[in-house]
Short mmCIF file of C-alpha atoms in Angstrom, two decimals:
data_model
loop_
_atom_site.label_atom_id
_atom_site.label_comp_id
_atom_site.label_asym_id
_atom_site.label_seq_id
_atom_site.Cartn_x
_atom_site.Cartn_y
_atom_site.Cartn_z
CA MET A 102 -6.05 -13.13 -5.82
CA GLU A 103 -8.27 -15.99 -7.38
CA LYS A 104 -7.50 -19.29 -5.51
CA THR A 105 -5.34 -20.44 -8.80
CA GLY A 106 -3.09 -17.62 -8.23
CA PHE A 107 -2.00 -19.00 -4.41
CA GLN A 108 -2.27 -22.95 -5.80
CA ASN A 109 0.12 -21.66 -8.87
CA ARG A 110 2.49 -20.15 -5.62
CA MET A 111 2.40 -23.64 -3.93
CA GLU A 112 2.98 -25.57 -6.89
CA ILE A 113 6.40 -23.45 -7.85
CA VAL A 114 7.45 -24.03 -3.92
CA GLN A 115 7.09 -28.02 -4.34
CA ARG A 116 9.02 -28.00 -7.52
CA ARG A 117 11.94 -26.40 -5.66
CA MET A 118 11.54 -28.36 -2.81
CA GLU A 119 11.98 -31.41 -4.95
CA GLU A 120 14.98 -29.77 -6.60
CA ALA A 121 16.61 -29.19 -3.22
CA GLY A 122 15.85 -32.42 -1.82
CA ILE A 123 13.58 -31.10 1.12
CA GLY A 124 10.48 -33.74 1.67
CA CYS A 125 8.76 -31.25 4.24
CA PHE A 126 7.98 -27.89 4.41
CA LEU A 127 6.22 -26.71 7.83
CA ILE A 128 4.70 -23.06 7.73
CA GLY A 129 2.59 -21.34 10.51
CA PRO A 130 0.66 -18.28 10.35
CA SER A 131 3.09 -15.86 8.75
CA SER A 132 4.10 -13.80 6.00
CA THR A 133 4.75 -16.81 4.10
CA MET A 134 1.69 -18.58 4.85
CA LYS A 135 -0.37 -15.01 3.61
CA TYR A 136 1.78 -15.11 0.18
CA LEU A 137 1.25 -18.76 -0.41
CA THR A 138 -2.47 -18.94 0.66
CA GLY A 139 -3.91 -15.53 1.41
CA TYR A 140 -4.56 -16.68 5.06
CA SER A 141 -3.79 -13.69 7.28
CA GLY A 142 -4.53 -15.14 10.62
CA ARG A 143 -2.07 -14.73 13.35
CA ALA A 144 -0.17 -17.16 15.37
CA ASP A 145 -0.88 -18.29 18.85
CA GLU A 146 -0.22 -20.66 21.18
CA ARG A 147 -2.25 -23.21 19.16
CA LEU A 148 -0.60 -25.42 16.52
CA PHE A 149 -1.58 -24.25 13.07
CA VAL A 150 0.41 -25.23 10.23
CA LEU A 151 0.58 -25.77 6.24
CA VAL A 152 2.51 -28.81 5.30
CA MET A 153 4.12 -29.06 1.77
CA ALA A 154 5.14 -32.23 1.22
CA ALA A 155 7.27 -33.28 -1.80
CA GLY A 156 5.31 -35.01 -4.05
CA GLN A 157 2.14 -35.07 -2.04
CA LYS A 158 -0.92 -32.39 -1.94
CA PRO A 159 -0.21 -29.62 0.66
CA PHE A 160 -2.53 -29.80 3.84
CA VAL A 161 -3.31 -28.09 6.87
CA VAL A 162 -3.17 -29.11 10.41
CA ALA A 163 -4.78 -26.60 13.07
CA ASN A 164 -6.76 -26.14 15.85
CA LYS A 165 -10.76 -26.56 15.57
CA LEU A 166 -11.10 -22.82 16.64
CA TYR A 167 -9.77 -21.66 13.32
CA GLU A 168 -12.03 -23.88 11.10
CA LEU A 169 -13.87 -21.05 9.42
CA GLN A 170 -10.89 -18.67 8.93
CA ALA A 171 -8.90 -21.47 7.58
CA SER A 172 -11.52 -22.23 5.00
CA VAL A 173 -9.80 -19.52 2.79
CA ILE A 174 -6.94 -21.60 2.06
CA PRO A 175 -7.32 -23.07 -1.48
CA ILE A 176 -6.84 -26.78 -0.86
CA PRO A 177 -9.80 -29.35 -0.78
CA ALA A 178 -11.84 -29.44 2.68
CA GLU A 179 -10.58 -33.20 3.14
CA ASP A 180 -6.92 -31.87 3.31
CA PHE A 181 -7.72 -29.97 6.52
CA LEU A 182 -7.00 -31.89 9.97
CA TYR A 183 -8.65 -30.09 13.17
CA TRP A 184 -7.48 -31.07 16.38
CA SER A 185 -9.21 -29.72 19.59
CA ASP A 186 -8.27 -28.04 22.82
CA GLY A 187 -7.11 -30.73 25.18
CA ASP A 188 -5.42 -32.60 22.20
CA ASN A 189 -1.38 -32.07 21.53
CA GLY A 190 -1.28 -30.06 18.17
CA VAL A 191 2.21 -30.99 17.74
CA GLU A 192 1.77 -34.89 18.43
CA VAL A 193 -1.14 -34.56 16.24
CA LEU A 194 0.94 -33.35 13.29
CA CYS A 195 3.70 -35.64 13.71
CA ARG A 196 1.13 -38.58 13.55
CA GLU A 197 -0.67 -37.31 10.43
CA LEU A 198 3.00 -37.13 8.68
CA GLN A 199 3.69 -40.56 9.58
CA ARG A 200 0.25 -41.69 8.58
CA ARG A 201 0.83 -40.14 5.05
CA GLY A 202 4.27 -41.11 4.58
CA VAL A 203 5.66 -37.86 4.28
CA ASP A 204 9.50 -38.10 3.98
CA VAL A 205 10.65 -35.67 7.10
CA SER A 206 14.19 -36.67 7.20
CA SER A 207 14.83 -33.42 5.41
CA THR A 208 12.56 -30.86 6.93
CA ALA A 209 12.43 -26.91 6.19
CA VAL A 210 10.67 -24.82 8.99
CA ASP A 211 9.41 -21.11 8.22
CA LYS A 212 11.78 -18.59 9.99
CA SER A 213 8.79 -17.31 12.40
CA MET A 214 7.98 -21.00 13.60
CA PRO A 215 7.69 -20.62 17.55
CA GLY A 216 10.22 -22.48 19.48
CA MET A 217 7.25 -23.60 21.62
CA PHE A 218 6.70 -25.94 18.45
CA LEU A 219 9.80 -26.21 17.29
CA VAL A 220 11.66 -27.83 20.06
CA PRO A 221 8.81 -30.35 20.38
CA LEU A 222 8.98 -31.12 16.96
CA LEU A 223 12.63 -31.83 16.86
CA LYS A 224 11.78 -34.55 19.25
CA GLY A 225 8.57 -35.82 17.17
CA LEU A 226 10.46 -35.85 13.93
CA HIS A 227 12.83 -38.43 15.32
CA GLY A 228 16.20 -37.17 14.21
CA ALA A 229 15.09 -35.39 10.89
CA LYS A 230 17.38 -32.60 9.52
CA LEU A 231 16.00 -29.16 9.99
CA SER A 232 16.55 -26.23 8.11
CA LEU A 233 14.87 -22.89 7.55
CA GLY A 234 12.92 -22.93 4.31
CA ASN A 235 12.27 -19.43 3.22
CA ALA A 236 14.92 -19.50 0.42
CA LEU A 237 12.22 -21.40 -1.26
CA VAL A 238 9.83 -18.40 -1.02
CA ASP A 239 11.40 -15.16 -0.11
CA ASP A 240 12.69 -14.45 -3.86
CA LEU A 241 9.79 -14.99 -5.29
CA ARG A 242 8.08 -12.34 -3.07
CA VAL A 243 10.49 -9.83 -4.23
CA TYR A 244 8.69 -9.22 -7.43
CA LYS A 245 5.08 -8.04 -6.89
CA ASP A 246 2.69 -8.92 -9.54
CA ARG A 247 -0.21 -6.38 -10.61
CA ALA A 248 -2.77 -7.33 -7.73
CA GLU A 249 0.34 -6.77 -5.19
CA ARG A 250 1.27 -3.84 -6.82
CA GLU A 251 -2.11 -2.10 -6.71
CA SER A 252 -2.74 -3.32 -3.08
CA MET A 253 0.47 -1.38 -2.16
CA ALA A 254 -0.34 1.87 -4.31
CA THR A 255 -4.01 1.66 -2.39
CA ALA A 256 -2.23 1.32 1.18
CA CYS A 257 0.08 4.37 0.50
CA ARG A 258 -2.71 6.57 -1.06
CA LEU A 259 -5.18 5.67 2.11
CA ALA A 260 -1.89 6.77 4.53
CA SER A 261 -1.28 9.88 2.97
CA GLU A 262 -4.91 10.57 3.28
CA ALA A 263 -4.75 9.87 7.04
CA LEU A 264 -1.74 11.64 7.53
CA ARG A 265 -3.15 14.99 5.75
CA GLU A 266 -6.46 14.50 7.58
CA THR A 267 -4.38 14.28 11.26
CA ILE A 268 -1.94 17.33 10.42
CA ASP A 269 -4.81 19.23 9.43
CA ARG A 270 -5.71 19.82 12.71
CA GLY A 271 -2.67 21.89 13.17
CA GLY A 272 -2.01 24.30 16.51
CA TRP A 273 -4.57 22.14 17.98
CA TRP A 274 -1.82 19.55 18.81
CA ILE A 275 -0.15 21.75 20.93
CA GLY A 276 -0.16 20.30 24.54
CA LYS A 277 -1.28 16.79 23.21
CA THR A 278 1.26 13.69 23.09
CA GLU A 279 2.65 11.86 20.83
CA THR A 280 0.67 8.77 21.95
CA GLU A 281 -2.67 11.05 21.30
CA PHE A 282 -1.09 11.74 17.99
CA MET A 283 -0.64 7.95 16.92
CA GLY A 284 -4.10 7.17 18.19
CA GLN A 285 -5.86 10.00 16.01
CA LEU A 286 -3.90 8.66 12.97
CA ALA A 287 -4.20 5.09 13.34
CA PHE A 288 -7.99 6.15 13.84
CA GLU A 289 -8.03 7.69 10.36
CA MET A 290 -5.98 4.68 8.78
CA THR A 291 -8.45 2.35 10.45
CA ARG A 292 -11.53 3.99 8.98
CA ARG A 293 -9.95 4.22 5.70
CA GLY A 294 -9.82 0.53 5.48
CA LEU A 295 -5.91 -0.03 6.37
CA LYS A 296 -5.32 -2.65 8.74
CA LEU A 297 -2.66 -2.92 11.51
CA PRO A 298 -1.89 0.51 12.00
CA SER A 299 1.24 1.37 13.70
CA GLY A 300 4.11 3.67 13.86
CA ILE A 301 6.64 6.01 15.58
CA VAL A 302 5.77 9.60 16.77
CA ALA A 303 8.79 11.27 18.26
CA VAL A 304 8.87 14.91 19.54
CA GLY A 305 12.19 17.21 19.36
CA ASP A 306 14.86 15.29 20.75
CA HIS A 307 13.00 12.19 20.42
CA ALA A 308 13.35 12.19 16.86
CA ALA A 309 16.89 11.94 17.14
CA ILE A 310 16.08 8.38 18.06
CA PRO A 311 15.30 6.43 14.81
CA HIS A 312 13.36 3.73 16.34
CA HIS A 313 11.89 6.13 19.05
CA LEU A 314 8.95 4.27 21.11
CA THR A 315 6.16 6.67 21.21
CA GLY A 316 5.64 8.16 24.58
CA GLN A 317 3.97 10.73 26.71
CA ARG A 318 6.11 13.70 25.24
CA VAL A 319 4.13 16.90 24.95
CA ILE A 320 3.79 18.48 21.54
CA GLU A 321 5.08 22.08 21.76
CA LYS A 322 6.01 25.11 19.79
CA GLY A 323 9.42 25.14 18.73
CA LYS A 324 9.90 21.48 18.21
CA CYS A 325 9.73 19.11 15.51
CA LEU A 326 7.55 16.18 15.16
CA LEU A 327 8.73 13.04 13.14
CA VAL A 328 6.10 10.72 12.12
CA ASP A 329 7.07 7.21 10.83
CA PHE A 330 3.86 5.01 10.03
CA GLY A 331 2.20 2.26 8.34
CA GLY A 332 -0.61 -0.27 7.96
CA ASN A 333 -2.00 -2.64 5.15
CA TYR A 334 -4.61 -3.00 2.65
CA GLN A 335 -5.40 -6.68 1.07
CA ASN A 336 -2.19 -8.04 3.41
CA TYR A 337 -0.02 -5.34 1.65
CA ASN A 338 1.99 -2.62 3.21
CA THR A 339 2.75 1.22 3.29
CA ASP A 340 5.47 2.59 5.32
CA MET A 341 5.96 6.45 5.27
CA THR A 342 7.76 9.32 7.07
CA ARG A 343 7.36 12.92 7.51
CA THR A 344 9.01 15.53 9.72
CA ILE A 345 7.11 18.49 10.54
CA HIS A 346 7.46 21.55 12.63
CA PHE A 347 5.93 23.25 15.50
CA GLY A 348 6.38 26.91 15.28
CA GLU A 349 9.05 28.78 13.70
CA PRO A 350 12.08 26.37 13.10
CA SER A 351 15.91 27.30 13.71
CA GLU A 352 18.18 28.23 10.77
CA GLU A 353 19.88 24.61 11.45
CA PHE A 354 16.83 22.56 11.36
CA ARG A 355 15.82 24.19 8.07
CA ARG A 356 19.43 23.36 6.90
CA VAL A 357 19.24 19.79 7.90
CA TYR A 358 15.62 19.45 6.63
CA GLU A 359 16.87 20.58 3.22
CA ILE A 360 19.97 18.15 3.21
CA VAL A 361 17.75 15.29 3.81
CA LEU A 362 15.17 16.29 1.53
CA GLU A 363 17.77 16.57 -1.36
CA ALA A 364 19.15 12.88 -0.64
CA ASN A 365 15.77 11.61 -0.49
CA ARG A 366 15.16 12.84 -3.91
CA ARG A 367 18.69 11.81 -5.06
CA GLY A 368 17.94 8.31 -3.50
CA ARG A 369 14.46 8.28 -5.75
CA GLU A 370 16.58 9.38 -8.77
CA ALA A 371 18.55 6.22 -8.21
CA ALA A 372 15.57 4.10 -7.56
CA LYS A 373 15.47 2.72 -11.33
CA ALA A 374 15.87 -0.22 -13.11
CA GLY A 375 19.37 -1.62 -14.21
CA ASN A 376 20.82 0.13 -11.03
CA ARG A 377 21.74 -2.16 -8.12
CA LEU A 378 20.17 -1.44 -4.71
CA GLN A 379 23.45 -0.26 -2.94
CA ASP A 380 23.41 2.51 -5.48
CA VAL A 381 20.38 4.19 -3.58
CA ASP A 382 22.13 4.23 -0.67
CA ARG A 383 25.30 5.86 -2.30
CA ALA A 384 23.21 8.34 -3.62
CA ALA A 385 21.58 9.47 -0.77
CA ARG A 386 24.60 8.79 1.45
CA SER A 387 27.06 10.80 -0.60
CA TYR A 388 25.02 13.82 -0.55
CA ILE A 389 24.60 13.95 3.30
CA GLU A 390 28.48 13.14 3.71
CA ALA A 391 29.10 15.87 1.52
CA GLN A 392 26.91 18.27 3.69
CA GLY A 393 28.79 17.33 6.92
CA TYR A 394 26.69 14.95 8.50
CA GLY A 395 27.67 11.60 7.46
CA PRO A 396 28.01 10.29 11.23
CA TYR A 397 24.32 11.39 11.89
CA PHE A 398 23.09 9.04 9.15
CA THR A 399 23.15 5.80 11.03
CA HIS A 400 20.82 3.31 9.20
CA ARG A 401 20.22 1.87 5.14
CA THR A 402 18.60 4.47 2.83
CA GLY A 403 15.88 1.24 2.34
CA HIS A 404 14.18 -1.68 2.94
CA GLY A 405 11.84 -3.77 0.81
CA ILE A 406 8.48 -3.68 1.42
CA GLY A 407 5.72 -5.88 0.89
CA ILE A 408 3.30 -8.54 2.91
CA ASP A 409 6.04 -7.42 5.61
CA GLY A 410 6.41 -3.82 6.05
CA HIS A 411 10.00 -4.69 6.11
CA GLU A 412 11.37 -7.56 4.07
CA GLY A 413 14.62 -7.93 1.79
CA PRO A 414 16.34 -7.06 -0.10
CA SER A 415 17.58 -3.88 1.06
CA ALA A 416 18.74 -0.48 -0.35
CA GLY A 417 22.01 -0.49 1.69
CA GLU A 418 25.65 -0.86 0.95
CA GLY A 419 26.87 -4.06 -0.15
CA GLU A 420 23.49 -5.04 -1.65
CA THR A 421 24.57 -5.98 -5.37
CA THR A 422 20.86 -6.93 -6.61
CA VAL A 423 19.86 -5.23 -9.52
CA ILE A 424 17.08 -3.07 -9.39
CA GLY A 425 13.72 -4.68 -11.77
CA ALA A 426 10.38 -4.20 -12.43
CA GLY A 427 8.19 -5.44 -9.49
CA MET A 428 10.32 -4.44 -6.69
CA ALA A 429 9.32 -2.10 -4.07
CA PHE A 430 11.17 -0.75 -1.25
CA SER A 431 11.61 2.72 0.70
CA VAL A 432 13.90 5.14 0.28
CA GLU A 433 14.35 6.92 3.94
CA PRO A 434 17.23 9.16 4.69
CA GLY A 435 17.88 10.46 7.99
CA ILE A 436 20.03 13.09 9.85
CA TYR A 437 19.46 12.67 13.86
CA LEU A 438 21.35 14.87 16.04
CA PRO A 439 21.34 13.26 19.78
CA GLY A 440 19.68 15.40 22.58
CA ARG A 441 18.67 17.88 19.75
CA PHE A 442 16.30 16.82 16.63
CA GLY A 443 16.27 14.29 13.89
CA VAL A 444 14.67 14.32 10.06
CA ARG A 445 13.73 11.46 8.13
CA ILE A 446 11.82 11.79 4.91
CA GLU A 447 10.72 8.29 3.65
CA ASP A 448 8.41 7.38 0.35
CA GLN A 449 7.87 4.08 -0.86
CA VAL A 450 8.82 3.43 -4.55
CA LEU A 451 7.60 0.50 -6.55
CA ILE A 452 9.62 -0.11 -10.10
CA THR A 453 7.42 -1.00 -13.12
CA GLU A 454 8.01 -1.57 -16.76
CA GLU A 455 7.45 2.04 -17.64
CA GLY A 456 9.62 3.15 -14.69
CA THR A 457 9.56 4.24 -11.06
CA ARG A 458 6.39 5.07 -9.51
CA VAL A 459 6.88 6.86 -6.15
CA LEU A 460 3.45 5.60 -4.57
CA HIS A 461 3.30 8.41 -1.49
CA ASP A 462 1.73 11.55 -2.77
CA PHE A 463 2.10 13.59 0.66
CA THR A 464 4.15 16.63 0.26
CA ARG A 465 7.85 16.47 1.22
CA GLU A 466 8.46 20.25 1.75
CA LEU A 467 8.77 21.42 5.05
CA LEU A 468 5.21 22.21 6.67
CA VAL A 469 5.39 24.67 9.79
CA VAL A 470 2.34 24.52 11.85
CA LYS A 471 2.11 28.04 13.44
#
C-alpha cells in the first residue's frame, strides 16, 4: 500500500478519537500497528509505541535498535523519538507526552499492550482514565480493500501449492512424525514467500482434538491426518484445513468425511452478501445435527481473517452482522470423535461485489494415500 493509504487510515482514527473524546491512543507492535502503518515488527521487552494524539500529528517512541525498521512508518522523520538501552522507555514516553501537551486524561491503549508497559503507564500518566482503543480500528479492518484482498488471495494460492507439494510425497510419510510433516510444510510455505508458517498436524485420535499441539505421533496406515495451517503474505493471512487418510479408511470415517464435506459446502453457500454470519454457522451445523453428530461439532463454523489469522467477527450463532463486500472469513465445520478420529475441512472465503470467492483451490474430496 502507498504511504497515503496508511496516512488516510490514521486520519480516520484521529477523527474517531475526537468524536469519542479520547485524547491519546497508544499502539505497540501489533496487527493494529500493521493496519495503520505497515510496520510488521514484533513486540519485545523494549517499548515501541505509536502515539496518536487528538489534534496533533502522530509520533513514535522507540528504542534506537529499531530505527531502520521503524522508518517505514509514514510520518516525518522529526516525529520519531528514539531512546537507548539504559533509558526507561515508559519514562521517555511520559515526558514526551507532557512536552507535547497531549491530553492523557482519557487514554486508549491497544489490546495487545503488554502488562510490563501498561502497569508503569498507569503510574506515569498520573490518574489517566485508560480504556481499550480497538473499537477505533477493528471495524475498519473487517472490510478489506482491493490490495488486502489480493494479498489474501495470493497467500491462499501459495498455501494450496505448499500442501499439494508436501502431500505428493505420498506413502513416503509412513513412519514420519506430525512434527516432520509440519516442518516440511513450513519449508514449502516459506520458499514460496509465505511468512510465519504455523499449524496443527494431527494423526488418528489426535485429530479429535480441535486445537491439538503438533507432536511426535507417527503417521501410519489406517490413520487419518488432519492438517490445519497458515502463514501470511504482505501481512495478510491464509487459514486452511484438510483431512486425508493413509490406507483404506473405514466406512464410518468415509461417512463422517462426507457429512463434513457437505456441511462445508452448505456453509460456503450461505456465505453470501445479505445473509448474517450466524446463517453460515446454522447452515453447516444443522446438517451435521441432522446426521446425528451435532454433539461432536464443538466450535463455531468460522472466524474473520485478515492481518490476524483469527479476527472478528465470527461465523457463529448469535453473530448477526450482515455479510458484505470486503469481508473475509473461514468456513470450517468439523466432527470430532474422542479417542478415534476427527475430520475438519476449512476454506477461506472472500465476499466481493460480484459474489463469494473461495480462495483455496485444494481439493475437498477425500484423499486416500495408499
